[in-house]
CSV table of C-alpha atoms in Angstrom, one decimal:
chain,number,residue,atom,x,y,z
A,305,THR,CA,1.5,-4.3,23.0
A,306,ILE,CA,2.6,-0.5,23.4
A,307,ASP,CA,6.1,1.1,21.9
A,308,ILE,CA,6.4,3.6,24.1
A,309,LYS,CA,9.3,5.2,22.4
A,310,LEU,CA,7.1,5.5,19.7
A,311,ALA,CA,4.4,6.8,21.8
A,312,ILE,CA,6.1,9.4,23.3
A,313,SER,CA,7.8,10.8,19.6
A,314,ILE,CA,4.6,11.1,18.4
A,315,THR,CA,3.0,12.9,21.6
A,316,LEU,CA,6.2,15.1,21.6
A,317,ILE,CA,5.5,15.6,18.0
A,318,ALA,CA,1.9,16.3,18.3
A,319,ILE,CA,2.6,19.1,21.3
A,320,LEU,CA,5.6,20.8,19.4
A,321,VAL,CA,3.4,21.2,16.3
A,322,THR,CA,0.2,22.7,18.4
A,323,THR,CA,2.0,25.0,20.3
A,324,VAL,CA,4.2,26.3,17.3
A,325,SER,CA,1.0,26.8,15.4
A,326,ALA,CA,-0.5,28.7,18.6
A,327,TYR,CA,2.5,30.7,18.8
A,328,THR,CA,2.9,31.9,15.2
A,329,ALA,CA,-1.1,33.1,15.1
A,330,CYS,CA,-1.1,34.9,18.6
A,331,LYS,CA,2.3,36.5,18.5
A,332,LYS,CA,1.6,38.8,16.1
A,333,GLU,CA,-1.9,39.8,18.1
A,334,LEU,CA,0.0,39.8,21.4
A,335,MET,CA,2.0,42.1,20.6
A,336,GLU,CA,-0.2,44.9,19.5
A,337,GLU,CA,-1.7,47.8,22.0
A,338,PRO,CA,-4.8,47.0,23.5
A,339,SER,CA,-6.7,50.1,21.4
A,340,ALA,CA,-5.2,49.3,18.3
A,341,LEU,CA,-7.2,45.5,19.0
A,342,MET,CA,-10.2,47.3,20.1
A,343,ARG,CA,-10.4,48.7,16.6
A,344,PRO,CA,-11.7,46.6,13.8
A,345,LYS,CA,-9.1,45.8,11.2
A,346,ALA,CA,-9.1,47.6,8.0
A,347,PRO,CA,-9.2,45.2,4.8
A,348,LYS,CA,-6.5,45.2,2.6
A,349,ASN,CA,-6.0,47.2,-0.2
A,350,GLY,CA,-7.2,45.9,-3.6
A,351,LYS,CA,-4.6,45.0,-5.9
A,352,ARG,CA,-4.4,43.9,-10.0
A,353,ILE,CA,-4.0,40.8,-10.4
A,354,LEU,CA,-2.0,38.8,-13.2
A,355,LEU,CA,-5.2,37.9,-15.4
A,356,GLU,CA,-6.2,41.6,-15.3
A,357,ARG,CA,-3.1,42.1,-17.5
A,358,ILE,CA,-4.0,39.8,-20.2
A,359,ASP,CA,-7.2,41.9,-21.9
A,360,PHE,CA,-8.6,38.8,-24.2
A,361,ILE,CA,-9.2,36.8,-21.2
A,362,TRP,CA,-10.3,39.6,-18.7
A,363,LYS,CA,-12.9,41.3,-20.8
A,364,ARG,CA,-14.8,37.8,-21.5
A,365,LEU,CA,-15.3,37.5,-17.7
A,366,SER,CA,-18.6,38.3,-15.7
A,367,PHE,CA,-18.4,40.9,-13.3
A,368,ILE,CA,-18.9,37.7,-10.5
A,369,SER,CA,-16.3,35.8,-11.9
A,370,LYS,CA,-13.8,38.9,-11.6
A,371,VAL,CA,-14.5,39.8,-8.2
A,372,THR,CA,-14.3,35.8,-7.2
A,373,LEU,CA,-10.6,35.7,-8.9
A,374,ARG,CA,-9.6,39.0,-7.0
A,375,ASN,CA,-10.8,37.7,-3.7
A,376,ILE,CA,-8.7,34.4,-4.3
A,377,PHE,CA,-5.3,36.2,-4.9
A,378,ARG,CA,-5.9,38.9,-2.8
A,379,TYR,CA,-6.2,36.3,0.3
A,380,LYS,CA,-3.0,34.3,-0.3
A,381,LYS,CA,-2.8,32.8,3.4
A,382,ARG,CA,-6.2,31.5,2.9
A,383,PHE,CA,-5.3,30.2,-0.3
A,384,LEU,CA,-2.5,28.7,0.8
A,385,MET,CA,-4.0,26.8,3.9
A,386,THR,CA,-7.3,25.7,1.7
A,387,VAL,CA,-5.5,24.3,-1.1
A,388,LEU,CA,-2.3,22.6,1.3
A,389,GLY,CA,-5.7,21.5,3.7
A,390,ILE,CA,-7.9,19.4,0.7
A,391,ALA,CA,-4.8,18.1,-1.1
A,392,GLY,CA,-3.3,16.7,2.3
A,393,CYS,CA,-6.9,15.1,2.3
A,394,THR,CA,-7.1,13.8,-1.0
A,395,ALA,CA,-3.8,12.5,-1.0
A,396,LEU,CA,-4.7,10.5,1.9
A,397,LEU,CA,-8.0,8.9,0.5
A,398,VAL,CA,-6.0,8.2,-2.5
A,399,THR,CA,-3.5,6.1,-0.5
A,400,GLY,CA,-6.2,4.4,1.7
A,401,PHE,CA,-8.2,3.4,-1.6
A,402,GLY,CA,-4.7,2.6,-3.5
A,403,ILE,CA,-3.3,0.3,-0.2
A,404,LYS,CA,-6.6,-1.4,-0.4
A,405,ASP,CA,-6.2,-2.4,-3.8
A,406,SER,CA,-2.9,-3.2,-3.6
A,407,ILE,CA,-3.5,-5.6,-0.6
A,408,GLN,CA,-6.8,-7.0,-2.4
A,409,MET,CA,-4.3,-7.9,-5.2
A,410,ILE,CA,-2.1,-9.9,-2.6
A,411,VAL,CA,-5.2,-11.8,-2.3
A,412,SER,CA,-6.1,-12.6,-5.4
A,413,GLY,CA,-3.0,-12.5,-7.3
A,414,GLN,CA,0.0,-14.2,-4.9
A,415,TYR,CA,-2.8,-16.9,-2.9
A,416,GLY,CA,-5.1,-18.0,-6.0
A,417,GLU,CA,-3.2,-17.3,-9.3
A,418,LEU,CA,0.6,-17.7,-8.3
A,419,LEU,CA,0.3,-20.2,-5.3
A,420,LYS,CA,-2.8,-22.3,-5.8
A,421,TYR,CA,-2.2,-24.4,-2.9
A,422,ASP,CA,-4.3,-24.0,-0.1
A,423,MET,CA,-2.2,-25.4,3.0
A,424,GLU,CA,1.4,-26.0,3.9
A,425,ILE,CA,2.5,-29.2,6.4
A,426,SER,CA,5.7,-28.7,8.0
A,427,ILE,CA,8.0,-31.8,8.3
A,428,SER,CA,10.0,-32.2,11.3
A,429,ASN,CA,14.2,-32.1,10.6
A,430,LYS,CA,14.2,-36.1,12.4
A,431,THR,CA,11.8,-37.9,10.2
A,432,THR,CA,12.8,-41.0,9.0
A,433,ASP,CA,12.2,-42.4,5.0
A,434,SER,CA,9.7,-44.8,6.5
A,435,GLU,CA,7.5,-42.0,8.6
A,436,ILE,CA,7.3,-40.3,5.3
A,437,LYS,CA,5.9,-43.1,3.3
A,438,ASP,CA,3.8,-43.5,6.1
A,439,MET,CA,2.8,-39.7,6.4
A,440,ALA,CA,2.0,-40.1,2.5
A,441,SER,CA,-0.5,-43.1,3.2
A,442,LYS,CA,-2.2,-41.1,6.0
A,443,LEU,CA,-3.1,-38.2,3.4
A,444,ASN,CA,-4.1,-40.4,1.1
A,445,LYS,CA,-6.9,-41.6,3.3
A,446,THR,CA,-7.7,-37.8,4.3
A,447,LYS,CA,-10.8,-37.1,2.8
A,448,ASN,CA,-10.3,-33.1,2.7
A,449,ILE,CA,-7.3,-33.1,0.6
A,450,LYS,CA,-8.0,-33.1,-3.1
A,451,GLU,CA,-4.0,-33.1,-4.2
A,452,TYR,CA,-0.9,-33.2,-2.3
A,453,GLU,CA,2.8,-32.8,-3.2
A,454,PHE,CA,6.3,-33.1,-1.3
A,455,PHE,CA,8.8,-29.7,-1.5
A,456,VAL,CA,12.0,-28.6,-0.3
A,457,TYR,CA,11.6,-25.3,1.5
A,458,GLU,CA,15.5,-24.0,2.2
A,459,ASN,CA,16.6,-20.7,3.6
A,460,GLY,CA,19.0,-19.0,1.2
A,461,GLU,CA,20.5,-15.8,-0.3
A,462,VAL,CA,21.1,-14.6,-3.4
A,463,LYS,CA,24.2,-12.0,-4.0
A,464,THR,CA,25.8,-9.5,-6.8
A,465,ASN,CA,28.0,-6.4,-6.6
A,466,GLU,CA,24.9,-4.9,-6.3
A,467,GLY,CA,23.5,-6.2,-3.7
A,468,SER,CA,22.0,-9.1,-2.0
A,469,GLU,CA,18.4,-10.5,-0.7
A,470,ASP,CA,17.1,-13.4,1.8
A,471,VAL,CA,15.1,-15.8,-0.6
A,472,ASN,CA,13.4,-19.2,0.2
A,473,ILE,CA,14.7,-21.7,-2.0
A,474,VAL,CA,11.8,-24.2,-3.2
A,475,ILE,CA,12.4,-27.4,-5.1
A,476,PRO,CA,9.7,-30.1,-6.1
A,477,ASP,CA,9.9,-33.5,-5.1
A,478,ASP,CA,7.9,-33.9,-8.4
A,479,LEU,CA,8.3,-31.3,-11.5
A,480,ASN,CA,5.0,-32.9,-13.7
A,481,LYS,CA,3.4,-31.7,-10.4
A,482,PHE,CA,5.1,-28.3,-9.8
A,483,ASN,CA,2.6,-26.2,-11.8
A,484,ASP,CA,-0.4,-27.6,-10.0
A,485,PHE,CA,0.9,-26.0,-6.6
A,486,ILE,CA,2.8,-23.1,-7.9
A,487,HIS,CA,2.3,-21.2,-11.1
A,488,LEU,CA,5.7,-19.4,-12.2
A,489,ARG,CA,4.8,-16.6,-14.8
A,490,GLN,CA,6.4,-13.5,-16.5
A,491,ARG,CA,4.4,-10.4,-14.3
A,492,VAL,CA,4.3,-8.7,-18.3
A,493,GLY,CA,2.5,-10.4,-20.7
A,494,HIS,CA,2.0,-13.7,-18.3
A,495,LYS,CA,3.9,-16.1,-20.3
A,496,LYS,CA,4.4,-19.3,-18.4
A,497,ILE,CA,7.9,-20.0,-16.9
A,498,ASN,CA,9.0,-23.6,-16.5
A,499,LEU,CA,11.7,-25.3,-14.6
A,500,LYS,CA,14.9,-26.2,-16.2
A,501,ASP,CA,17.8,-27.6,-15.4
A,502,ASP,CA,20.0,-25.2,-16.5
A,503,GLY,CA,19.3,-22.5,-14.2
A,504,LEU,CA,17.1,-21.0,-11.3
A,505,VAL,CA,14.1,-18.7,-11.2
A,506,LEU,CA,13.9,-16.1,-9.1
A,507,SER,CA,11.1,-13.8,-8.1
A,508,GLU,CA,11.1,-10.2,-9.2
A,509,LYS,CA,11.5,-8.3,-6.3
A,510,ALA,CA,14.6,-10.1,-4.9
A,511,ALA,CA,15.9,-9.7,-8.3
A,512,ARG,CA,15.7,-6.0,-8.9
A,513,VAL,CA,17.1,-5.5,-5.5
A,514,ILE,CA,20.0,-7.4,-6.6
A,515,GLY,CA,20.0,-6.0,-10.1
A,516,ALA,CA,19.9,-9.6,-11.6
A,517,SER,CA,18.3,-10.0,-15.4
A,518,VAL,CA,17.4,-13.2,-16.8
A,519,GLY,CA,20.7,-14.8,-17.8
A,520,ASP,CA,23.4,-13.3,-15.6
A,521,THR,CA,25.2,-15.3,-13.0
A,522,ILE,CA,24.6,-14.8,-9.3
A,523,LYS,CA,25.8,-16.2,-6.3
A,524,LEU,CA,23.7,-18.4,-4.1
A,525,LYS,CA,24.2,-19.5,-0.4
A,526,ASN,CA,22.3,-22.1,1.0
A,527,SER,CA,21.2,-22.9,4.6
A,528,ASP,CA,24.5,-24.6,5.2
A,529,ASN,CA,26.4,-21.2,4.3
A,530,ILE,CA,27.7,-22.8,1.1
A,531,THR,CA,28.2,-20.2,-1.5
A,532,VAL,CA,28.1,-21.3,-5.4
A,533,GLU,CA,27.8,-19.6,-8.7
A,534,ALA,CA,24.2,-19.8,-10.3
A,535,LYS,CA,22.4,-19.2,-13.5
A,536,VAL,CA,19.3,-17.0,-13.6
A,537,SER,CA,17.2,-18.6,-15.9
A,538,ASP,CA,14.1,-16.7,-15.7
A,539,ILE,CA,12.1,-14.0,-13.7
A,540,THR,CA,8.8,-14.8,-12.2
A,541,GLU,CA,5.9,-12.4,-10.9
A,542,ASN,CA,5.6,-12.6,-6.9
A,543,TYR,CA,4.1,-10.0,-4.4
A,544,ILE,CA,5.3,-11.6,-1.0
A,545,SER,CA,8.7,-12.5,-0.1
A,546,HIS,CA,11.3,-14.1,-2.3
A,547,TYR,CA,11.8,-17.3,-4.0
A,548,ALA,CA,14.3,-19.0,-5.8
A,549,TYR,CA,12.8,-22.2,-7.5
A,550,MET,CA,14.9,-24.8,-8.7
A,551,THR,CA,14.7,-28.4,-9.8
A,552,LYS,CA,16.7,-31.3,-7.3
A,553,ASN,CA,19.0,-32.2,-10.5
A,554,TYR,CA,20.1,-28.6,-10.8
A,555,TYR,CA,20.4,-27.7,-6.6
A,556,ASN,CA,22.7,-31.2,-7.0
A,557,LYS,CA,25.0,-30.1,-9.6
A,558,LEU,CA,25.5,-26.8,-8.0
A,559,PHE,CA,25.6,-28.3,-4.0
A,560,ASN,CA,26.2,-32.0,-4.9
A,561,ASN,CA,23.2,-33.2,-2.5
A,562,ILE,CA,19.9,-33.6,-2.9
A,563,PRO,CA,18.1,-32.2,0.3
A,564,SER,CA,15.2,-33.6,1.7
A,565,ASN,CA,11.7,-32.7,1.7
A,566,ASN,CA,10.3,-30.9,4.4
A,567,LYS,CA,7.6,-29.6,3.1
A,568,VAL,CA,3.9,-30.8,2.2
A,569,LEU,CA,1.8,-28.6,-0.5
A,570,GLY,CA,-1.7,-29.7,-0.4
A,571,ILE,CA,-5.2,-28.6,-2.4
A,572,LEU,CA,-8.5,-28.6,-0.2
A,573,ASN,CA,-11.8,-30.0,-1.4
A,574,ARG,CA,-13.2,-27.5,1.2
A,575,THR,CA,-11.8,-24.5,2.7
A,576,SER,CA,-14.1,-23.6,5.5
A,577,SER,CA,-12.8,-22.2,8.9
A,578,LYS,CA,-14.5,-25.6,10.7
A,579,GLU,CA,-13.1,-28.1,7.8
A,580,GLU,CA,-9.8,-26.3,8.5
A,581,ASP,CA,-9.7,-26.9,11.8
A,582,LYS,CA,-10.9,-30.1,11.9
A,583,LEU,CA,-8.2,-31.0,9.3
A,584,SER,CA,-5.3,-29.8,11.3
A,585,LYS,CA,-6.3,-31.3,14.4
A,586,GLU,CA,-6.1,-34.6,12.1
A,587,LEU,CA,-2.7,-33.8,10.5
A,588,ILE,CA,-1.0,-32.5,13.7
A,589,ASN,CA,-1.4,-36.0,15.3
A,590,ILE,CA,0.7,-37.3,12.2
A,591,ASP,CA,4.4,-38.8,12.9
A,592,GLY,CA,6.9,-36.0,11.6
A,593,VAL,CA,4.1,-33.1,11.1
A,594,SER,CA,5.6,-30.0,13.0
A,595,GLY,CA,3.1,-27.3,12.0
A,596,VAL,CA,-0.2,-26.9,9.7
A,597,VAL,CA,-0.5,-23.2,7.9
A,598,PHE,CA,-3.7,-22.3,5.7
A,599,ASN,CA,-3.8,-19.5,3.3
A,600,THR,CA,-7.2,-18.6,4.8
A,601,VAL,CA,-4.8,-17.1,7.5
A,602,PHE,CA,-3.4,-14.5,5.3
A,603,SER,CA,-6.9,-13.7,3.8
A,604,ASN,CA,-8.2,-12.9,7.3
A,605,THR,CA,-5.1,-11.0,8.0
A,606,ILE,CA,-6.0,-8.4,4.8
A,607,LYS,CA,-9.8,-8.4,6.2
A,608,ASN,CA,-8.1,-7.1,9.3
A,609,LEU,CA,-6.1,-4.7,6.9
A,610,ASN,CA,-9.3,-3.2,5.4
A,611,TYR,CA,-10.7,-1.7,8.8
A,612,VAL,CA,-7.3,0.1,9.1
A,613,VAL,CA,-7.6,1.3,5.3
A,614,LEU,CA,-11.5,2.2,6.1
A,615,ILE,CA,-10.3,4.1,9.3
A,616,MET,CA,-7.6,6.0,7.3
A,617,ILE,CA,-10.6,7.4,4.6
A,618,ILE,CA,-13.1,8.1,7.3
A,619,SER,CA,-10.7,10.1,9.0
A,620,ALA,CA,-9.1,11.6,5.8
A,621,GLY,CA,-13.0,12.8,4.3
A,622,SER,CA,-13.4,14.0,8.2
A,623,LEU,CA,-10.3,16.1,8.0
A,624,ALA,CA,-11.5,17.3,5.0
A,625,PHE,CA,-14.6,18.8,6.2
A,626,VAL,CA,-13.1,20.4,9.6
A,627,VAL,CA,-10.6,21.8,7.4
A,628,LEU,CA,-13.3,24.1,5.0
A,629,TYR,CA,-16.0,24.3,7.8
A,630,ASN,CA,-13.1,25.9,9.7
A,631,LEU,CA,-11.6,28.2,6.7
A,632,THR,CA,-14.8,29.5,5.8
A,633,ASN,CA,-15.7,30.5,9.3
A,634,VAL,CA,-12.7,32.4,9.4
A,635,ASN,CA,-13.6,33.9,5.6
A,636,ILE,CA,-16.8,34.7,6.5
A,637,SER,CA,-15.7,36.7,10.2
A,638,GLU,CA,-12.9,38.1,8.6
A,639,ARG,CA,-15.2,39.9,5.4
A,640,ILE,CA,-18.5,40.4,7.6
A,641,ARG,CA,-18.8,44.0,6.8
A,642,GLU,CA,-17.8,43.3,2.8
A,643,ILE,CA,-20.7,40.7,3.1
A,644,ALA,CA,-23.1,43.5,4.6
A,645,THR,CA,-21.9,45.6,2.2
A,646,ILE,CA,-22.7,43.6,-0.8
A,647,LYS,CA,-26.2,42.9,0.6
A,648,VAL,CA,-27.1,46.6,1.0
A,649,LEU,CA,-26.0,46.8,-2.8
A,650,GLY,CA,-29.2,44.2,-3.3
A,651,PHE,CA,-27.8,41.2,-3.6
A,652,TYR,CA,-30.0,38.1,-2.5
A,653,ASP,CA,-29.6,35.4,0.1
A,654,GLY,CA,-28.8,32.8,-2.8
A,655,GLU,CA,-26.3,35.0,-4.9
A,656,THR,CA,-24.1,36.2,-1.5
A,657,ALA,CA,-24.1,32.5,-0.5
A,658,ALA,CA,-22.6,31.7,-4.1
A,659,TYR,CA,-20.4,34.5,-4.0
A,660,ILE,CA,-18.6,33.0,-1.0
A,661,TYR,CA,-19.4,29.2,-2.0
A,662,ARG,CA,-17.9,29.8,-5.5
A,663,GLU,CA,-14.1,30.8,-4.2
A,664,ASN,CA,-14.4,27.6,-2.0
A,665,ILE,CA,-15.3,25.4,-4.8
A,666,ILE,CA,-12.3,26.4,-7.1
A,667,LEU,CA,-10.2,26.3,-4.3
A,668,THR,CA,-11.0,22.7,-3.9
A,669,ILE,CA,-10.8,21.5,-7.2
A,670,VAL,CA,-7.5,23.1,-7.3
A,671,GLY,CA,-6.5,21.5,-3.6
A,672,ILE,CA,-7.6,18.0,-5.1
A,673,ILE,CA,-5.6,18.5,-8.1
A,674,VAL,CA,-2.7,18.9,-6.2
A,675,GLY,CA,-3.5,15.9,-3.7
A,676,LEU,CA,-4.6,13.3,-6.4
A,677,ILE,CA,-0.6,14.0,-7.3
A,678,MET,CA,0.5,13.7,-4.2
A,679,GLY,CA,-1.3,10.8,-3.7
């Protein structure tokens, strides 16, 4: 669907920018007398640049280098326009490649190294114990499921005086099998984290938002809106969503209650789209199963985002080409008599071209350096 407000605001901003740019460019010319406009503009008077005052550097430069440096600082508007234009394009390119690398990390890091399971089965709230046992029996007979385990997933909130954050409270049914499905580790050094009965393990971003560190006591609210004080035993690496991992014993100690399992995490033998479609149809018919989600869904989403990044990269490259083309065109038009003069003085075609290109190359390099910092 199209966001009408966003579309209108973008259109208005685009019209405003183009109108102001055109008005600024034309204002001075339109105020001139027709007779003055018909006469060619006199070139700007040459001025000494700062580098000329540094004798030990200036004396060592060749004649062409001196002329190039003088021209660069002589046309200050063109200097700024080229540097800013190239810097903007470079920043977009760096941003595009940076987003691509970050997105790729989500696939390989989050859904590979940290979350090892391939599918997630949601269990209906009204499922009885007998239906759970029957579900486990049918999962054991399913050929494509290599391994599975029951979990509790519950919406919650962590809070301190510095802030609050919504989290998914995750409780494994069998602690011994927990690491087969979810790997907890510290981001720096990748030291393995084990769940213990004396505290919860909080995901890194959630801990940073609320200002919590290892050993701190925070407020934890569960889905029944019961708030208790909990200890942060460790902080785990994580990139998508926010999690609070704990054992059933620690949850029972905090809330005096042991929740029922409502998720099944599974590892598959085959993860092709055809096999997953076949498996989902088989699982959805089991009593108590309310939904099935495969992690390949996230991989496909990432692939689609890669196309957006590719468009950004191509657009930035095209914009850089247009900026340089137009500025070079304007540059040559303004200095046509100057170019004619140096050709009369004996410059060959290659030397004349290098006279212009050299300035563009220097300005482009400066723009790239600025753009890399911006990007």
